[in-house]
Amino acid sequence: MRISLLGRILTLSFVSAFSLAAQLMIPNPCPNAQPVPPQLKMPATLPPGEPIAFEKQLLSYFSTLDYRNLGWCMDKWVRDTGPLINGTSIFVHPPVRIYYSPEVSNWLLGDRSKPIPDGGVIIKEQFHPAPAARYWDTPDNRLGCSNDWTFMIKKSSGSKDGWFWGEVWNSQQKPMNFTDPFQYPNAGFGLYCLRCHSSAEKEYTFSTLNNIKNAPGWPLTFRVDDSWMKVSSKMPGKCGAGSSGVDQQYAAEETPAHAQNAVLAAKTVPHMELLATPPTAEQRILSFPPEPYDKVVSGSAGPPQFVTSDQCLGCHSGYGKGGFGPSMVVLPSVNVSPYGEWRWSPMGLAGRDPVFYSQLDSELAFLNNNPAQRQNVINICMQCHGAMGKRTFATEHPKENFQVDFVYETNPNNLGFKYGGLARDGISCLVCHHMAPPKDPSLAYFLNNKINGDFDLTQPDELYGPFEDKVITTYPMDEALGVKPKYNQYITSSQMCGACHTIRLPVVDSSDPNKTSIEQDTYVEWLNSDFDNEYGVKGKTPKSCQDCHMPIGYVNTPNGINVKQIETRIANVQDITYPAAEHLATPQQLNVRYRTEGFHRHELLGANGFLLEMFDETADKDGNNPILGVRLKDYMSGFTTDLPNAIDNVVQQVQYSTAKIEISKFGVSNGQLNAEVTVSNFTGHRFPSGVGFRRAFIEFKVLQSGKLVWSSGQTDPHGEIVDFSNNVLKTEFFTNGQYQPHFDQTHPVTSSTQVQIYEELEQDAKHQFTTSFTRRDYSIKDNRLLPAGWKKDGPSGLTIPEQFLKATWPVGGALTDPVYLAGQGESKVAYQIQLPSGANANNVTIEVALYYQATPPYFLADRYQTQTPATARLRYLVDSLGRLDKTDFASWKILVCSSRR
């Protein structure tokens, strides 16, 4: 039967490349291709982090240019990968010329429905300077050396995509760094290259016969104007000399924020009895393994339950300046991408949090003689802080115990290596996006079964997001990880947050072996407020956790930034907005939408900027933190501003969204000042909330004719509260069991030794004040500011299990404060102060401020009682924060709000 020409064309559009090649009778353009040489064959195993030895081997081989003599298929000419207009290039790669090993070229000529065999190699020479037009009149034998190569080596067992990706180069301006253990690896499995290559129709490559010399067809061309002709440059020379493609890439890169601070001069010691000098070799501080060791990729047999966040950064990081920016960036250098902001949140740092590990060590030290209780505490704590490592280990080794030491393991042959890397990744991307709603929707079931991080999980090949299935693009993620994003409303619920922000712990020193304590109750505090929108009668001002902690806009009041709604895409992949490529998936599969609404930032911040300062201020001159194991630079955007911006965002949230303080009464009579201060809580939970050692306090200052004559709540440089004579209060370290009571309208502050502190205080079985999470035997005081809408019996239409409801109740003097208990989120404090002679209403001024401390001095002093490596590390980091006096956290406190009269 004859087939019309049109029918033949239509048929050809659906057949494989093999059939097309066969029907068109394309001869093999490289019939004498030699096998892949030994230098390009991967070793059986690779070290963790940067595979330096193999990179050096590849660079050495590429620099010989011997691959040009193997008879491999190669591109027709040096070609562009995008346009260049008015001096701005939009290149996916610099101008390239590619060589294809026999495994790849045979696949191009044969049946493309089958995989490329293992060992196949694609070598991409990358030429600088651009554009490709510079090289069109250059014969092959005079083309010189590109000095920059990217490559793909097929090893199907290595990852879901089955390719080992990399780039190596020679450069006098920016030589390869083979000594930095913190840098994003230049080669490896599961690299950011998948951001583009996951959009390919097959085998993660856009390779086509059209590009190959001696094959029919022509490579894609892109508009290139004449602006490049004004920039003179030398043609490529020999390998190892001259410039390379990376020179242009790094030319405009920002200088690391810490380059100006290569040597931190004499640091002030911010706490008593701290280390005065850096540790000696014998006192080596216990460091976390570098960030590249936190790596678990999706496997060839399918995705594991969890992969590390480096598998997400390629697509979910922002771009700043350059051809592909801005995307997920506000102003020139404010990265609002999901990865960029999550990375510097307390959730992103949870697996490396030095305060947490010191706290955990102190809990475990008390239980040295009780292995079962020790393991129980480890399991509970790591279930959130090291969620992916703890969960994965429990699944794969159900009869063994997860150990804290796993997070320090650097030997890939040891049991804990993989699980330590997953744990260090903290409350990572897939922790939240794999959370599934409980099978029983009742609150009682959730609180009794699904707290302490014991949440249900989706299947490994599914994750949940906030956008409906019909408006999301799943192809790139499915191809890169074998994971398909799906819509589920649970990802927007506060209960999802409550899984780790509701913590019930054993009381390990109690005579009652079944006694427990609600150590954190933030989710239930929110339920028992006007913010609740999940259960019972909705609150007056319903807002979810995400509404506050994942805002849709970006506001920085001091800098005059006010973006009410961020409009951008949620991912960067090679789609219909990129320069054209052949053998892409369909436009429908790659349509990553531009969102005019619905973009929520992954800011995920509270008030704990002190933790972020530890990561920032203790980094070295290269912008790495060798103790905490992280690099400050965002690899995809090149920004070094993400962490400082996160700290600024903490300050913004604390000072503009947390609380208000007002002077509600003022009068001077017979030499006595009578004043009243009203503090209002704006948050949807207690303030402070979370772990019990956080505190807020009122600073009250009286000035007569401009001179300070009385104060309450001032601090010394160490953050210790002092009286007017600058003596540290005995209540700061609970000397003889003393502490500050709750003050109100009928219990006024009358002495400079009295301070209104909003805090939770607990005692152990011996009636000693404690900061332990597992020895909370007696609640002595809890007057943390309640949220508006709080009710003793809980919200209307909802029954909260008794233990959790009572955990929202005040303890101590606040129980007799009618204003505090009224459900308005307010506290009124009276001050009755005897003034110096001559004082009157006309010459007396008062200044009030509310301050917050995430790590009060007594908490740190308590940690230092336990002599462990984690505590020595915390102590050293605290010592190193000598520059806090130049930040918003000077004197180990942050201003929340203030007023003056």
Short mmCIF file of N, CA, C and O in Angstrom, two decimals, residues 14-99:
data_model
loop_
_atom_site.label_atom_id
_atom_site.label_comp_id
_atom_site.label_asym_id
_atom_site.label_seq_id
_atom_site.Cartn_x
_atom_site.Cartn_y
_atom_site.Cartn_z
N PHE A 14 6.19 10.33 14.72
CA PHE A 14 5.90 9.50 15.89
C PHE A 14 6.84 8.31 16.02
O PHE A 14 6.77 7.57 16.99
N VAL A 15 7.71 8.09 15.07
CA VAL A 15 8.56 6.91 15.14
C VAL A 15 9.84 7.25 15.88
O VAL A 15 10.18 8.40 16.09
N SER A 16 10.56 6.22 16.23
CA SER A 16 11.81 6.41 16.98
C SER A 16 12.89 6.97 16.07
O SER A 16 12.80 6.94 14.84
N ALA A 17 13.95 7.46 16.72
CA ALA A 17 15.08 7.98 15.97
C ALA A 17 15.73 6.89 15.13
O ALA A 17 16.25 7.13 14.04
N PHE A 18 15.68 5.66 15.64
CA PHE A 18 16.23 4.53 14.88
C PHE A 18 15.49 4.35 13.57
O PHE A 18 16.09 4.22 12.50
N SER A 19 14.16 4.37 13.63
CA SER A 19 13.36 4.19 12.43
C SER A 19 13.60 5.34 11.47
O SER A 19 13.70 5.16 10.26
N LEU A 20 13.70 6.55 12.00
CA LEU A 20 13.93 7.73 11.18
C LEU A 20 15.28 7.60 10.48
O LEU A 20 15.39 7.83 9.27
N ALA A 21 16.29 7.25 11.23
CA ALA A 21 17.63 7.11 10.65
C ALA A 21 17.64 6.03 9.58
O ALA A 21 18.24 6.19 8.52
N ALA A 22 16.93 4.93 9.86
CA ALA A 22 16.91 3.81 8.91
C ALA A 22 16.20 4.21 7.63
O ALA A 22 16.67 3.91 6.52
N GLN A 23 15.05 4.89 7.73
CA GLN A 23 14.28 5.25 6.54
C GLN A 23 15.02 6.28 5.70
O GLN A 23 14.92 6.28 4.48
N LEU A 24 15.75 7.19 6.38
CA LEU A 24 16.50 8.19 5.64
C LEU A 24 17.88 7.69 5.23
O LEU A 24 18.64 8.39 4.59
N MET A 25 18.21 6.47 5.67
CA MET A 25 19.47 5.82 5.32
C MET A 25 20.66 6.70 5.71
O MET A 25 21.55 6.98 4.91
N ILE A 26 20.67 7.14 6.97
CA ILE A 26 21.77 7.97 7.45
C ILE A 26 22.97 7.08 7.74
O ILE A 26 22.88 6.16 8.54
N PRO A 27 24.09 7.34 7.10
CA PRO A 27 25.29 6.54 7.42
C PRO A 27 25.83 6.94 8.78
O PRO A 27 25.60 8.04 9.27
N ASN A 28 26.57 6.06 9.38
CA ASN A 28 27.20 6.36 10.67
C ASN A 28 28.22 7.47 10.46
O ASN A 28 29.20 7.29 9.72
N PRO A 29 28.03 8.65 11.08
CA PRO A 29 28.96 9.76 10.85
C PRO A 29 30.32 9.56 11.50
O PRO A 29 31.25 10.33 11.23
N CYS A 30 30.43 8.58 12.37
CA CYS A 30 31.72 8.37 13.05
C CYS A 30 31.97 6.86 13.14
O CYS A 30 31.95 6.28 14.23
N PRO A 31 32.21 6.21 11.99
CA PRO A 31 32.30 4.74 11.97
C PRO A 31 33.54 4.18 12.64
O PRO A 31 33.58 2.99 12.97
N ASN A 32 34.56 5.00 12.87
CA ASN A 32 35.81 4.50 13.43
C ASN A 32 36.02 4.93 14.88
O ASN A 32 37.15 5.03 15.35
N ALA A 33 34.91 5.19 15.54
CA ALA A 33 35.01 5.66 16.93
C ALA A 33 35.66 4.60 17.82
O ALA A 33 35.31 3.42 17.78
N GLN A 34 36.61 5.07 18.63
CA GLN A 34 37.30 4.18 19.56
C GLN A 34 36.53 4.10 20.88
O GLN A 34 35.73 4.99 21.21
N PRO A 35 36.79 3.06 21.66
CA PRO A 35 36.09 2.91 22.95
C PRO A 35 36.48 4.02 23.93
O PRO A 35 37.47 4.73 23.75
N VAL A 36 35.68 4.13 24.97
CA VAL A 36 35.96 5.09 26.03
C VAL A 36 37.29 4.72 26.68
O VAL A 36 37.49 3.57 27.10
N PRO A 37 38.23 5.66 26.78
CA PRO A 37 39.54 5.35 27.37
C PRO A 37 39.43 5.16 28.87
O PRO A 37 38.47 5.62 29.51
N PRO A 38 40.41 4.51 29.48
CA PRO A 38 40.37 4.25 30.93
C PRO A 38 40.24 5.52 31.77
O PRO A 38 39.63 5.51 32.84
N GLN A 39 40.79 6.63 31.28
CA GLN A 39 40.77 7.86 32.06
C GLN A 39 39.35 8.40 32.27
O GLN A 39 39.12 9.21 33.16
N LEU A 40 38.41 7.98 31.44
CA LEU A 40 37.03 8.46 31.54
C LEU A 40 36.09 7.46 32.19
O LEU A 40 34.87 7.67 32.21
N LYS A 41 36.67 6.39 32.71
CA LYS A 41 35.84 5.38 33.35
C LYS A 41 35.78 5.63 34.85
O LYS A 41 36.80 5.88 35.50
N MET A 42 34.57 5.58 35.38
CA MET A 42 34.38 5.92 36.79
C MET A 42 34.94 4.85 37.71
O MET A 42 34.87 3.65 37.39
N PRO A 43 35.48 5.25 38.84
CA PRO A 43 35.90 4.26 39.84
C PRO A 43 34.68 3.57 40.43
O PRO A 43 33.55 4.07 40.34
N ALA A 44 34.91 2.43 41.02
CA ALA A 44 33.80 1.65 41.57
C ALA A 44 33.10 2.40 42.69
O ALA A 44 31.88 2.33 42.84
N THR A 45 33.85 3.12 43.49
CA THR A 45 33.27 3.90 44.58
C THR A 45 33.84 5.31 44.56
O THR A 45 34.95 5.53 44.07
N LEU A 46 33.07 6.22 45.09
CA LEU A 46 33.50 7.61 45.18
C LEU A 46 33.47 8.05 46.63
O LEU A 46 32.62 7.60 47.40
N PRO A 47 34.36 8.94 47.02
CA PRO A 47 34.34 9.43 48.40
C PRO A 47 33.14 10.35 48.61
O PRO A 47 32.54 10.85 47.65
N PRO A 48 32.78 10.62 49.85
CA PRO A 48 31.69 11.57 50.10
C PRO A 48 32.14 12.98 49.75
O PRO A 48 33.33 13.29 49.73
N GLY A 49 31.17 13.83 49.46
CA GLY A 49 31.50 15.20 49.13
C GLY A 49 32.08 15.32 47.73
O GLY A 49 31.61 14.69 46.78
N GLU A 50 33.12 16.09 47.59
CA GLU A 50 33.75 16.34 46.29
C GLU A 50 34.62 15.17 45.86
O GLU A 50 35.54 14.78 46.58
N PRO A 51 34.36 14.57 44.68
CA PRO A 51 35.21 13.46 44.21
C PRO A 51 36.49 14.00 43.58
O PRO A 51 36.71 13.91 42.37
N ILE A 52 37.36 14.54 44.40
CA ILE A 52 38.50 15.32 43.93
C ILE A 52 39.44 14.49 43.06
O ILE A 52 39.90 14.94 42.00
N ALA A 53 39.76 13.29 43.50
CA ALA A 53 40.74 12.48 42.75
C ALA A 53 40.24 12.22 41.33
O ALA A 53 41.01 12.33 40.36
N PHE A 54 38.97 11.90 41.18
CA PHE A 54 38.42 11.63 39.85
C PHE A 54 38.36 12.92 39.03
O PHE A 54 38.62 12.91 37.82
N GLU A 55 38.03 14.03 39.68
CA GLU A 55 38.01 15.31 38.97
C GLU A 55 39.40 15.64 38.42
O GLU A 55 39.54 16.08 37.28
N LYS A 56 40.42 15.44 39.24
CA LYS A 56 41.78 15.70 38.78
C LYS A 56 42.14 14.80 37.61
O LYS A 56 42.81 15.22 36.65
N GLN A 57 41.73 13.54 37.68
CA GLN A 57 41.99 12.60 36.60
C GLN A 57 41.34 13.07 35.31
O GLN A 57 41.94 13.05 34.23
N LEU A 58 40.09 13.51 35.40
CA LEU A 58 39.37 13.97 34.22
C LEU A 58 40.00 15.24 33.66
O LEU A 58 40.19 15.37 32.44
N LEU A 59 40.33 16.19 34.53
CA LEU A 59 40.92 17.43 34.07
C LEU A 59 42.25 17.17 33.37
O LEU A 59 42.55 17.76 32.32
N SER A 60 43.03 16.29 33.94
CA SER A 60 44.32 15.96 33.33
C SER A 60 44.13 15.36 31.94
O SER A 60 44.83 15.72 30.99
N TYR A 61 43.14 14.48 31.81
CA TYR A 61 42.90 13.85 30.51
C TYR A 61 42.34 14.86 29.50
O TYR A 61 42.81 14.95 28.36
N PHE A 62 41.34 15.63 29.91
CA PHE A 62 40.75 16.59 28.99
C PHE A 62 41.80 17.58 28.49
O PHE A 62 41.77 18.01 27.33
N SER A 63 42.74 17.94 29.35
CA SER A 63 43.74 18.93 28.98
C SER A 63 44.71 18.42 27.92
O SER A 63 45.41 19.21 27.28
N THR A 64 44.75 17.11 27.71
CA THR A 64 45.58 16.56 26.62
C THR A 64 44.89 16.69 25.28
O THR A 64 45.54 16.55 24.24
N LEU A 65 43.58 16.89 25.29
CA LEU A 65 42.75 16.95 24.09
C LEU A 65 42.77 15.63 23.30
O LEU A 65 42.36 15.59 22.14
N ASP A 66 43.20 14.55 23.95
CA ASP A 66 43.28 13.26 23.25
C ASP A 66 41.90 12.76 22.81
O ASP A 66 41.80 11.99 21.84
N TYR A 67 40.86 13.18 23.50
CA TYR A 67 39.52 12.72 23.11
C TYR A 67 39.16 13.20 21.70
O TYR A 67 38.31 12.61 21.04
N ARG A 68 39.83 14.27 21.23
CA ARG A 68 39.56 14.75 19.88
C ARG A 68 40.07 13.78 18.83
O ARG A 68 39.68 13.88 17.65
N ASN A 69 40.94 12.87 19.25
CA ASN A 69 41.57 11.95 18.29
C ASN A 69 40.98 10.55 18.38
O ASN A 69 41.56 9.61 17.83
N LEU A 70 39.85 10.40 19.08
CA LEU A 70 39.25 9.07 19.25
C LEU A 70 38.27 8.72 18.14
O LEU A 70 37.72 7.61 18.14
N GLY A 71 38.07 9.62 17.22
CA GLY A 71 37.13 9.35 16.14
C GLY A 71 35.68 9.41 16.57
O GLY A 71 34.80 8.91 15.86
N TRP A 72 35.43 10.01 17.72
CA TRP A 72 34.06 10.10 18.22
C TRP A 72 33.24 11.08 17.38
O TRP A 72 33.78 12.01 16.77
N CYS A 73 31.94 10.87 17.39
CA CYS A 73 31.06 11.86 16.80
C CYS A 73 31.24 13.19 17.53
O CYS A 73 31.46 13.22 18.75
N MET A 74 31.14 14.27 16.77
CA MET A 74 31.35 15.59 17.37
C MET A 74 30.44 16.59 16.68
O MET A 74 29.92 16.36 15.59
N ASP A 75 30.23 17.71 17.35
CA ASP A 75 29.40 18.75 16.77
C ASP A 75 30.02 19.31 15.49
O ASP A 75 31.25 19.29 15.31
N LYS A 76 29.15 19.86 14.64
CA LYS A 76 29.62 20.42 13.37
C LYS A 76 30.55 21.60 13.59
O LYS A 76 31.50 21.81 12.83
N TRP A 77 30.26 22.37 14.62
CA TRP A 77 31.05 23.56 14.90
C TRP A 77 30.76 24.01 16.33
O TRP A 77 29.88 23.49 17.00
N VAL A 78 31.52 24.99 16.78
CA VAL A 78 31.22 25.62 18.06
C VAL A 78 29.89 26.36 17.89
O VAL A 78 29.72 27.13 16.95
N ARG A 79 28.98 26.11 18.81
CA ARG A 79 27.63 26.68 18.65
C ARG A 79 27.17 27.33 19.95
O ARG A 79 27.60 26.98 21.05
N ASP A 80 26.27 28.29 19.80
CA ASP A 80 25.68 28.97 20.94
C ASP A 80 24.54 28.15 21.53
O ASP A 80 23.93 27.32 20.85
N THR A 81 24.26 28.41 22.80
CA THR A 81 23.13 27.75 23.45
C THR A 81 22.05 28.76 23.85
O THR A 81 21.14 28.43 24.62
N GLY A 82 22.16 29.97 23.33
CA GLY A 82 21.16 31.00 23.59
C GLY A 82 21.57 32.29 22.91
O GLY A 82 22.65 32.39 22.32
N PRO A 83 20.73 33.30 22.96
CA PRO A 83 21.02 34.56 22.28
C PRO A 83 21.98 35.45 23.06
O PRO A 83 22.17 35.29 24.26
N LEU A 84 22.56 36.42 22.34
CA LEU A 84 23.37 37.47 22.94
C LEU A 84 22.92 38.78 22.31
O LEU A 84 23.08 38.99 21.10
N ILE A 85 22.35 39.67 23.13
CA ILE A 85 21.80 40.93 22.62
C ILE A 85 22.22 42.06 23.54
O ILE A 85 22.11 41.95 24.77
N ASN A 86 22.74 43.13 22.94
CA ASN A 86 23.19 44.30 23.70
C ASN A 86 24.17 43.92 24.81
O ASN A 86 24.12 44.46 25.91
N GLY A 87 25.02 42.98 24.52
CA GLY A 87 26.05 42.60 25.46
C GLY A 87 25.60 41.65 26.55
O GLY A 87 26.41 41.23 27.37
N THR A 88 24.31 41.31 26.56
CA THR A 88 23.78 40.39 27.58
C THR A 88 23.52 39.04 26.94
O THR A 88 22.78 38.94 25.95
N SER A 89 24.13 38.01 27.51
CA SER A 89 23.94 36.66 26.98
C SER A 89 22.92 35.90 27.80
O SER A 89 22.85 36.07 29.02
N ILE A 90 22.12 35.14 27.13
CA ILE A 90 21.17 34.25 27.80
C ILE A 90 21.55 32.83 27.36
O ILE A 90 20.85 32.17 26.60
N PHE A 91 22.70 32.40 27.84
CA PHE A 91 23.25 31.11 27.46
C PHE A 91 22.95 30.08 28.55
O PHE A 91 23.15 30.36 29.74
N VAL A 92 22.50 28.91 28.17
CA VAL A 92 22.43 27.80 29.10
C VAL A 92 23.84 27.34 29.45
O VAL A 92 24.13 27.00 30.59
N HIS A 93 24.70 27.33 28.45
CA HIS A 93 26.14 27.09 28.60
C HIS A 93 26.86 28.13 27.76
O HIS A 93 26.27 28.69 26.82
N PRO A 94 28.14 28.40 28.02
CA PRO A 94 28.92 29.19 27.06
C PRO A 94 28.93 28.46 25.72
O PRO A 94 28.47 27.32 25.62
N PRO A 95 29.44 29.10 24.67
CA PRO A 95 29.52 28.39 23.38
C PRO A 95 30.17 27.02 23.54
O PRO A 95 31.18 26.88 24.24
N VAL A 96 29.60 26.01 22.89
CA VAL A 96 30.01 24.63 23.15
C VAL A 96 30.37 23.91 21.85
O VAL A 96 29.93 24.26 20.76
N ARG A 97 31.18 22.90 22.02
CA ARG A 97 31.39 21.87 21.00
C ARG A 97 31.43 20.55 21.74
O ARG A 97 32.22 20.38 22.67
N ILE A 98 30.60 19.61 21.32
CA ILE A 98 30.37 18.39 22.09
C ILE A 98 30.90 17.17 21.34
O ILE A 98 30.79 17.07 20.12
N TYR A 99 31.44 16.24 22.14
CA TYR A 99 31.93 14.95 21.64
C TYR A 99 31.12 13.85 22.30
O TYR A 99 30.84 13.91 23.51
#
